[in-house]
Amino acid sequence: MQPYSPGFAAQNLAPQTADIRLEGLGYRFDLIEGAVVETSTGKTKRYPVKHVMGGKYVYFFLTELDGGRLQVLPLAYDARKKSWYETTASFLRHLSEASDRPVSWKDPLLTFNGACYGCHVSQMSTNYQAETDTYRSSWAESGINCETCHGPAAEHIELARHTPKGQPLPELRLISTKKMTHAQRTDLCATCHAKGERLTATFTPGDRFFDHFDLATLENPDFFPDGRDLGENYTHTSWSMSPCAKSGQLDCVHCHTSSGRYRFHKENFNAACLPCHENKVKSPQAHTHHRPDGEGGKCISCHMPKTGFARMERSDHSMRPPLPAATIRFKSPNACTACHAERDPQWADALVRKWKSRDYQEPVLKVAGLVEAGRKRDWQRLSEMLAYISDKGRDEVFATSLIRLLANSQDPRKWPVLLKALDDPSPLVRSAAAEGLQGQLTPQTVAALARA
């Protein structure tokens, strides 16, 4: 997030050569004036650009509308292709069973101080007034600053001012991420890198994520039934499904710096996986069936394949091996045919089955099939769904997805399973079960909810 300026435009943007038509109107970015110009039957309206958001893949532009709303403008800039495009059209999912329609660019989903602010500026106060439906928003700094992860710094700065130069501080008077547990560090990162809902405005570094946030799971159409990304997602859901996360021995900063960069250099690219997978990292070809010096020799090529959406790329963090059988069944992407685009998933499926004697794909296919059935409100497999939710070895994301999908089932067999799920070790599963018990407020469920 940064202020818009002529200098920024000169360095980063190319002129727009033709209007982009949207809802019967023409839109063009005026680099000189720093405004988006809307034209209709000879009339023009100008929307001055106040802020720019993004940069790695795209630039979005914000203007101020009535009531203090900072709105994402209908034109965005592809930083890699050096071209202009329609903002909302890029957010469409391409579903096989249905098609999306773009929302208006003035929709509340694109109001910065109502939707996006938590992850793009620091210490923001929306100052929303319900009586007048207006905002008087302010923030301390654009982008993510030190205090976001380390807490208020006033005492730290004051102590530093009174400590003789060259001497260490007697105490830090900041929240130290080095002293956090793996779970605390992951939860801190998840406050921005999760697709979910903010439940409170009081998260402090070191708090538990689920005390302050909800998390979208596979009931959401932005995921394929097997958990691969389809639409706009933010890492934490797929990371929660990974064996690395479940081990309790890793967190985000094992692989990433605090600014998000990958810690390991090209000559030692696979070192991130060494602590747990030394035999595979040191003898990669036997495991990968690819040359160790090529893309196929990188762990992340197969276990963290990239997919694109809204002109941005993201890596799958579930760390699962390629699942070409899921591509055949659910049309979800897999790493094999992402690289070997000239091949089909049947070719890839035959290869991985030849390489691995164990059918590692079947458990994922089975539970993803239950998610798919729940999405279609096909309750012929309800007994299997309920058994999976109750299974001690269940994955918390898949179990939560099924519980949330059960809201569309009227079958009374679900109630005992939801009651039992209130005691699940996962707060995500417990909260889904509590919500799923709406409409079934018997003395037994009320007592169980009170205990929960």
mmCIF file of C-alpha atoms in Angstrom, residues 22-238:
data_model
loop_
_atom_site.group_PDB
_atom_site.id
_atom_site.type_symbol
_atom_site.label_atom_id
_atom_site.label_comp_id
_atom_site.label_asym_id
_atom_site.label_seq_id
_atom_site.Cartn_x
_atom_site.Cartn_y
_atom_site.Cartn_z
ATOM 1 C CA LEU A 22 -17.795 -2.109 -18.105
ATOM 2 C CA GLU A 23 -21.547 -1.973 -17.430
ATOM 3 C CA GLY A 24 -22.051 0.139 -20.553
ATOM 4 C CA LEU A 25 -19.424 2.698 -19.528
ATOM 5 C CA GLY A 26 -15.890 3.332 -20.721
ATOM 6 C CA TYR A 27 -12.962 3.565 -18.327
ATOM 7 C CA ARG A 28 -9.463 4.869 -18.966
ATOM 8 C CA PHE A 29 -6.558 5.575 -16.611
ATOM 9 C CA ASP A 30 -5.170 9.108 -16.942
ATOM 10 C CA LEU A 31 -1.533 8.837 -15.861
ATOM 11 C CA ILE A 32 -0.932 12.580 -15.964
ATOM 12 C CA GLU A 33 -3.855 13.534 -13.732
ATOM 13 C CA GLY A 34 -3.754 10.340 -11.649
ATOM 14 C CA ALA A 35 -7.420 9.523 -12.149
ATOM 15 C CA VAL A 36 -9.720 6.978 -13.734
ATOM 16 C CA VAL A 37 -11.982 8.666 -16.283
ATOM 17 C CA GLU A 38 -15.486 7.275 -16.755
ATOM 18 C CA THR A 39 -17.269 8.172 -20.024
ATOM 19 C CA SER A 40 -20.895 7.758 -21.065
ATOM 20 C CA THR A 41 -22.637 9.394 -24.069
ATOM 21 C CA GLY A 42 -20.367 12.395 -24.052
ATOM 22 C CA LYS A 43 -20.307 12.833 -20.275
ATOM 23 C CA THR A 44 -17.195 12.242 -18.207
ATOM 24 C CA LYS A 45 -16.573 11.661 -14.511
ATOM 25 C CA ARG A 46 -13.177 11.538 -12.871
ATOM 26 C CA TYR A 47 -12.190 9.367 -9.914
ATOM 27 C CA PRO A 48 -8.883 10.635 -8.436
ATOM 28 C CA VAL A 49 -6.514 7.858 -7.348
ATOM 29 C CA LYS A 50 -5.441 8.176 -3.710
ATOM 30 C CA HIS A 51 -3.620 4.902 -3.026
ATOM 31 C CA VAL A 52 -1.966 1.998 -4.833
ATOM 32 C CA MET A 53 -2.115 -1.560 -3.498
ATOM 33 C CA GLY A 54 -0.047 -4.519 -4.661
ATOM 34 C CA GLY A 55 2.979 -4.729 -6.909
ATOM 35 C CA LYS A 56 4.389 -8.248 -7.179
ATOM 36 C CA TYR A 57 1.787 -9.321 -9.724
ATOM 37 C CA VAL A 58 -0.760 -6.513 -10.064
ATOM 38 C CA TYR A 59 -1.478 -2.970 -8.957
ATOM 39 C CA PHE A 60 -4.935 -2.044 -7.662
ATOM 40 C CA PHE A 61 -5.953 1.589 -7.278
ATOM 41 C CA LEU A 62 -8.167 3.166 -4.597
ATOM 42 C CA THR A 63 -10.376 6.222 -4.816
ATOM 43 C CA GLU A 64 -12.486 7.874 -2.111
ATOM 44 C CA LEU A 65 -16.247 7.693 -2.613
ATOM 45 C CA ASP A 66 -19.059 9.210 -0.555
ATOM 46 C CA GLY A 67 -19.019 8.438 3.143
ATOM 47 C CA GLY A 68 -15.245 8.032 3.312
ATOM 48 C CA ARG A 69 -15.285 4.741 1.433
ATOM 49 C CA LEU A 70 -11.962 3.816 -0.149
ATOM 50 C CA GLN A 71 -13.053 1.844 -3.178
ATOM 51 C CA VAL A 72 -10.990 -0.369 -5.482
ATOM 52 C CA LEU A 73 -11.262 1.171 -8.957
ATOM 53 C CA PRO A 74 -12.459 -0.868 -11.971
ATOM 54 C CA LEU A 75 -9.064 -0.760 -13.702
ATOM 55 C CA ALA A 76 -6.041 -2.739 -12.520
ATOM 56 C CA TYR A 77 -2.553 -3.060 -13.958
ATOM 57 C CA ASP A 78 -0.782 -6.354 -14.656
ATOM 58 C CA ALA A 79 2.801 -5.686 -13.514
ATOM 59 C CA ARG A 80 4.217 -8.637 -15.461
ATOM 60 C CA LYS A 81 2.359 -8.199 -18.752
ATOM 61 C CA LYS A 82 2.470 -4.383 -18.537
ATOM 62 C CA SER A 83 -1.208 -4.143 -19.450
ATOM 63 C CA TRP A 84 -4.497 -2.808 -18.097
ATOM 64 C CA TYR A 85 -7.488 -5.021 -17.359
ATOM 65 C CA GLU A 86 -10.919 -5.037 -15.721
ATOM 66 C CA THR A 87 -10.575 -5.598 -11.979
ATOM 67 C CA THR A 88 -13.762 -7.490 -11.124
ATOM 68 C CA ALA A 89 -13.742 -9.755 -14.195
ATOM 69 C CA SER A 90 -10.438 -11.225 -13.014
ATOM 70 C CA PHE A 91 -12.087 -12.483 -9.829
ATOM 71 C CA LEU A 92 -14.449 -14.887 -11.622
ATOM 72 C CA ARG A 93 -14.199 -18.579 -10.866
ATOM 73 C CA HIS A 94 -14.591 -20.897 -13.841
ATOM 74 C CA LEU A 95 -16.790 -23.610 -12.385
ATOM 75 C CA SER A 96 -17.988 -26.600 -14.370
ATOM 76 C CA GLU A 97 -21.436 -26.643 -12.759
ATOM 77 C CA ALA A 98 -22.056 -22.879 -12.681
ATOM 78 C CA SER A 99 -20.614 -19.605 -13.888
ATOM 79 C CA ASP A 100 -19.963 -16.476 -11.871
ATOM 80 C CA ARG A 101 -20.945 -12.970 -12.831
ATOM 81 C CA PRO A 102 -18.758 -10.009 -11.938
ATOM 82 C CA VAL A 103 -19.943 -7.730 -9.156
ATOM 83 C CA SER A 104 -20.084 -3.970 -9.637
ATOM 84 C CA TRP A 105 -16.813 -2.244 -8.851
ATOM 85 C CA LYS A 106 -18.722 -0.202 -6.258
ATOM 86 C CA ASP A 107 -19.839 -3.350 -4.405
ATOM 87 C CA PRO A 108 -18.973 -3.461 -0.659
ATOM 88 C CA LEU A 109 -16.725 -6.452 -1.373
ATOM 89 C CA LEU A 110 -14.331 -3.949 -2.965
ATOM 90 C CA THR A 111 -14.530 -1.331 -0.204
ATOM 91 C CA PHE A 112 -11.047 -1.227 1.311
ATOM 92 C CA ASN A 113 -12.031 0.028 4.776
ATOM 93 C CA GLY A 114 -14.736 -2.611 5.026
ATOM 94 C CA ALA A 115 -12.924 -5.627 3.605
ATOM 95 C CA CYS A 116 -9.182 -5.499 2.794
ATOM 96 C CA TYR A 117 -7.662 -3.145 5.327
ATOM 97 C CA GLY A 118 -6.463 -5.652 7.924
ATOM 98 C CA CYS A 119 -3.654 -7.011 5.758
ATOM 99 C CA HIS A 120 -2.492 -3.990 3.768
ATOM 100 C CA VAL A 121 -2.005 -1.232 6.370
ATOM 101 C CA SER A 122 -0.978 -1.190 10.017
ATOM 102 C CA GLN A 123 -2.939 -0.165 13.129
ATOM 103 C CA MET A 124 -5.939 0.983 11.132
ATOM 104 C CA SER A 125 -9.050 2.390 12.760
ATOM 105 C CA THR A 126 -12.013 2.209 10.401
ATOM 106 C CA ASN A 127 -13.971 4.728 12.523
ATOM 107 C CA TYR A 128 -17.211 3.519 11.013
ATOM 108 C CA GLN A 129 -20.350 5.387 12.126
ATOM 109 C CA ALA A 130 -23.410 3.168 11.807
ATOM 110 C CA GLU A 131 -25.823 6.085 12.282
ATOM 111 C CA THR A 132 -24.554 7.864 9.167
ATOM 112 C CA ASP A 133 -23.055 4.832 7.350
ATOM 113 C CA THR A 134 -19.738 6.659 6.990
ATOM 114 C CA TYR A 135 -16.030 6.045 7.565
ATOM 115 C CA ARG A 136 -13.281 8.333 8.889
ATOM 116 C CA SER A 137 -10.516 5.771 8.574
ATOM 117 C CA SER A 138 -6.903 6.306 9.580
ATOM 118 C CA TRP A 139 -3.836 4.106 9.938
ATOM 119 C CA ALA A 140 -0.321 4.372 11.314
ATOM 120 C CA GLU A 141 1.615 3.144 8.289
ATOM 121 C CA SER A 142 0.964 1.778 4.834
ATOM 122 C CA GLY A 143 1.991 -1.837 4.519
ATOM 123 C CA ILE A 144 2.774 -4.152 7.423
ATOM 124 C CA ASN A 145 5.019 -2.564 10.039
ATOM 125 C CA CYS A 146 7.072 -3.957 12.927
ATOM 126 C CA GLU A 147 4.333 -3.413 15.527
ATOM 127 C CA THR A 148 1.973 -5.741 13.642
ATOM 128 C CA CYS A 149 4.069 -8.720 14.742
ATOM 129 C CA HIS A 150 5.914 -7.319 17.766
ATOM 130 C CA GLY A 151 3.248 -5.226 19.477
ATOM 131 C CA PRO A 152 3.409 -1.562 20.575
ATOM 132 C CA ALA A 153 6.958 -0.221 20.419
ATOM 133 C CA ALA A 154 6.774 2.999 22.483
ATOM 134 C CA GLU A 155 8.420 1.476 25.564
ATOM 135 C CA HIS A 156 11.078 -0.239 23.424
ATOM 136 C CA ILE A 157 11.966 3.053 21.716
ATOM 137 C CA GLU A 158 12.024 4.982 24.997
ATOM 138 C CA LEU A 159 14.311 2.402 26.582
ATOM 139 C CA ALA A 160 16.629 2.508 23.543
ATOM 140 C CA ARG A 161 16.886 6.306 23.796
ATOM 141 C CA HIS A 162 18.061 6.037 27.398
ATOM 142 C CA THR A 163 20.521 3.191 26.835
ATOM 143 C CA PRO A 164 24.122 4.299 26.174
ATOM 144 C CA LYS A 165 25.171 3.880 22.574
ATOM 145 C CA GLY A 166 26.803 0.531 21.847
ATOM 146 C CA GLN A 167 25.286 -1.202 24.883
ATOM 147 C CA PRO A 168 22.571 -3.859 24.587
ATOM 148 C CA LEU A 169 19.114 -3.048 25.877
ATOM 149 C CA PRO A 170 18.569 -4.374 29.417
ATOM 150 C CA GLU A 171 15.264 -5.782 28.198
ATOM 151 C CA LEU A 172 13.413 -5.830 24.879
ATOM 152 C CA ARG A 173 9.969 -4.520 25.875
ATOM 153 C CA LEU A 174 8.568 -5.981 22.660
ATOM 154 C CA ILE A 175 6.834 -9.250 21.856
ATOM 155 C CA SER A 176 9.593 -11.608 20.693
ATOM 156 C CA THR A 177 8.583 -14.060 17.964
ATOM 157 C CA LYS A 178 11.710 -16.094 18.779
ATOM 158 C CA LYS A 179 10.174 -17.012 22.116
ATOM 159 C CA MET A 180 6.883 -18.088 20.552
ATOM 160 C CA THR A 181 5.842 -21.682 19.961
ATOM 161 C CA HIS A 182 5.453 -23.019 16.429
ATOM 162 C CA ALA A 183 1.682 -22.669 16.795
ATOM 163 C CA GLN A 184 1.924 -19.052 17.947
ATOM 164 C CA ARG A 185 4.135 -18.064 15.018
ATOM 165 C CA THR A 186 1.843 -19.776 12.524
ATOM 166 C CA ASP A 187 -1.221 -18.179 14.119
ATOM 167 C CA LEU A 188 0.430 -14.762 13.854
ATOM 168 C CA CYS A 189 1.047 -15.201 10.119
ATOM 169 C CA ALA A 190 -2.446 -16.589 9.617
ATOM 170 C CA THR A 191 -4.062 -13.309 10.680
ATOM 171 C CA CYS A 192 -3.273 -12.068 7.157
ATOM 172 C CA HIS A 193 -2.643 -15.292 5.263
ATOM 173 C CA ALA A 194 -6.005 -16.955 5.879
ATOM 174 C CA LYS A 195 -9.290 -16.836 4.022
ATOM 175 C CA GLY A 196 -11.785 -16.332 6.784
ATOM 176 C CA GLU A 197 -13.665 -13.886 8.920
ATOM 177 C CA ARG A 198 -12.389 -11.517 11.575
ATOM 178 C CA LEU A 199 -14.407 -12.111 14.759
ATOM 179 C CA THR A 200 -12.695 -9.578 17.025
ATOM 180 C CA ALA A 201 -10.453 -6.543 16.671
ATOM 181 C CA THR A 202 -8.282 -7.476 19.630
ATOM 182 C CA PHE A 203 -5.757 -10.039 18.323
ATOM 183 C CA THR A 204 -2.341 -9.590 19.921
ATOM 184 C CA PRO A 205 0.789 -11.442 18.706
ATOM 185 C CA GLY A 206 0.962 -14.648 20.715
ATOM 186 C CA ASP A 207 -2.823 -15.109 20.860
ATOM 187 C CA ARG A 208 -4.584 -18.127 19.392
ATOM 188 C CA PHE A 209 -5.863 -17.566 15.861
ATOM 189 C CA PHE A 210 -9.228 -19.219 16.459
ATOM 190 C CA ASP A 211 -9.979 -16.994 19.434
ATOM 191 C CA HIS A 212 -10.206 -14.096 16.996
ATOM 192 C CA PHE A 213 -10.812 -15.477 13.484
ATOM 193 C CA ASP A 214 -12.858 -18.022 11.582
ATOM 194 C CA LEU A 215 -11.407 -19.988 8.651
ATOM 195 C CA ALA A 216 -12.993 -20.889 5.314
ATOM 196 C CA THR A 217 -12.851 -24.589 4.474
ATOM 197 C CA LEU A 218 -13.987 -26.714 1.540
ATOM 198 C CA GLU A 219 -17.640 -25.772 1.744
ATOM 199 C CA ASN A 220 -16.418 -22.618 0.003
ATOM 200 C CA PRO A 221 -16.496 -22.737 -3.822
ATOM 201 C CA ASP A 222 -13.037 -21.146 -3.961
ATOM 202 C CA PHE A 223 -11.706 -24.652 -3.219
ATOM 203 C CA PHE A 224 -11.928 -27.833 -5.249
ATOM 204 C CA PRO A 225 -13.459 -30.738 -3.263
ATOM 205 C CA ASP A 226 -9.980 -32.172 -2.619
ATOM 206 C CA GLY A 227 -8.765 -28.878 -1.122
ATOM 207 C CA ARG A 228 -6.781 -27.492 -4.046
ATOM 208 C CA ASP A 229 -7.181 -23.762 -4.677
ATOM 209 C CA LEU A 230 -9.776 -22.682 -7.221
ATOM 210 C CA GLY A 231 -10.447 -19.035 -6.359
ATOM 211 C CA GLU A 232 -8.937 -16.407 -4.078
ATOM 212 C CA ASN A 233 -7.404 -18.150 -1.059
ATOM 213 C CA TYR A 234 -4.664 -17.263 1.417
ATOM 214 C CA THR A 235 -2.575 -20.296 2.390
ATOM 215 C CA HIS A 236 -3.719 -21.152 5.922
ATOM 216 C CA THR A 237 -6.491 -23.582 4.969
ATOM 217 C CA SER A 238 -4.210 -25.724 2.814
#
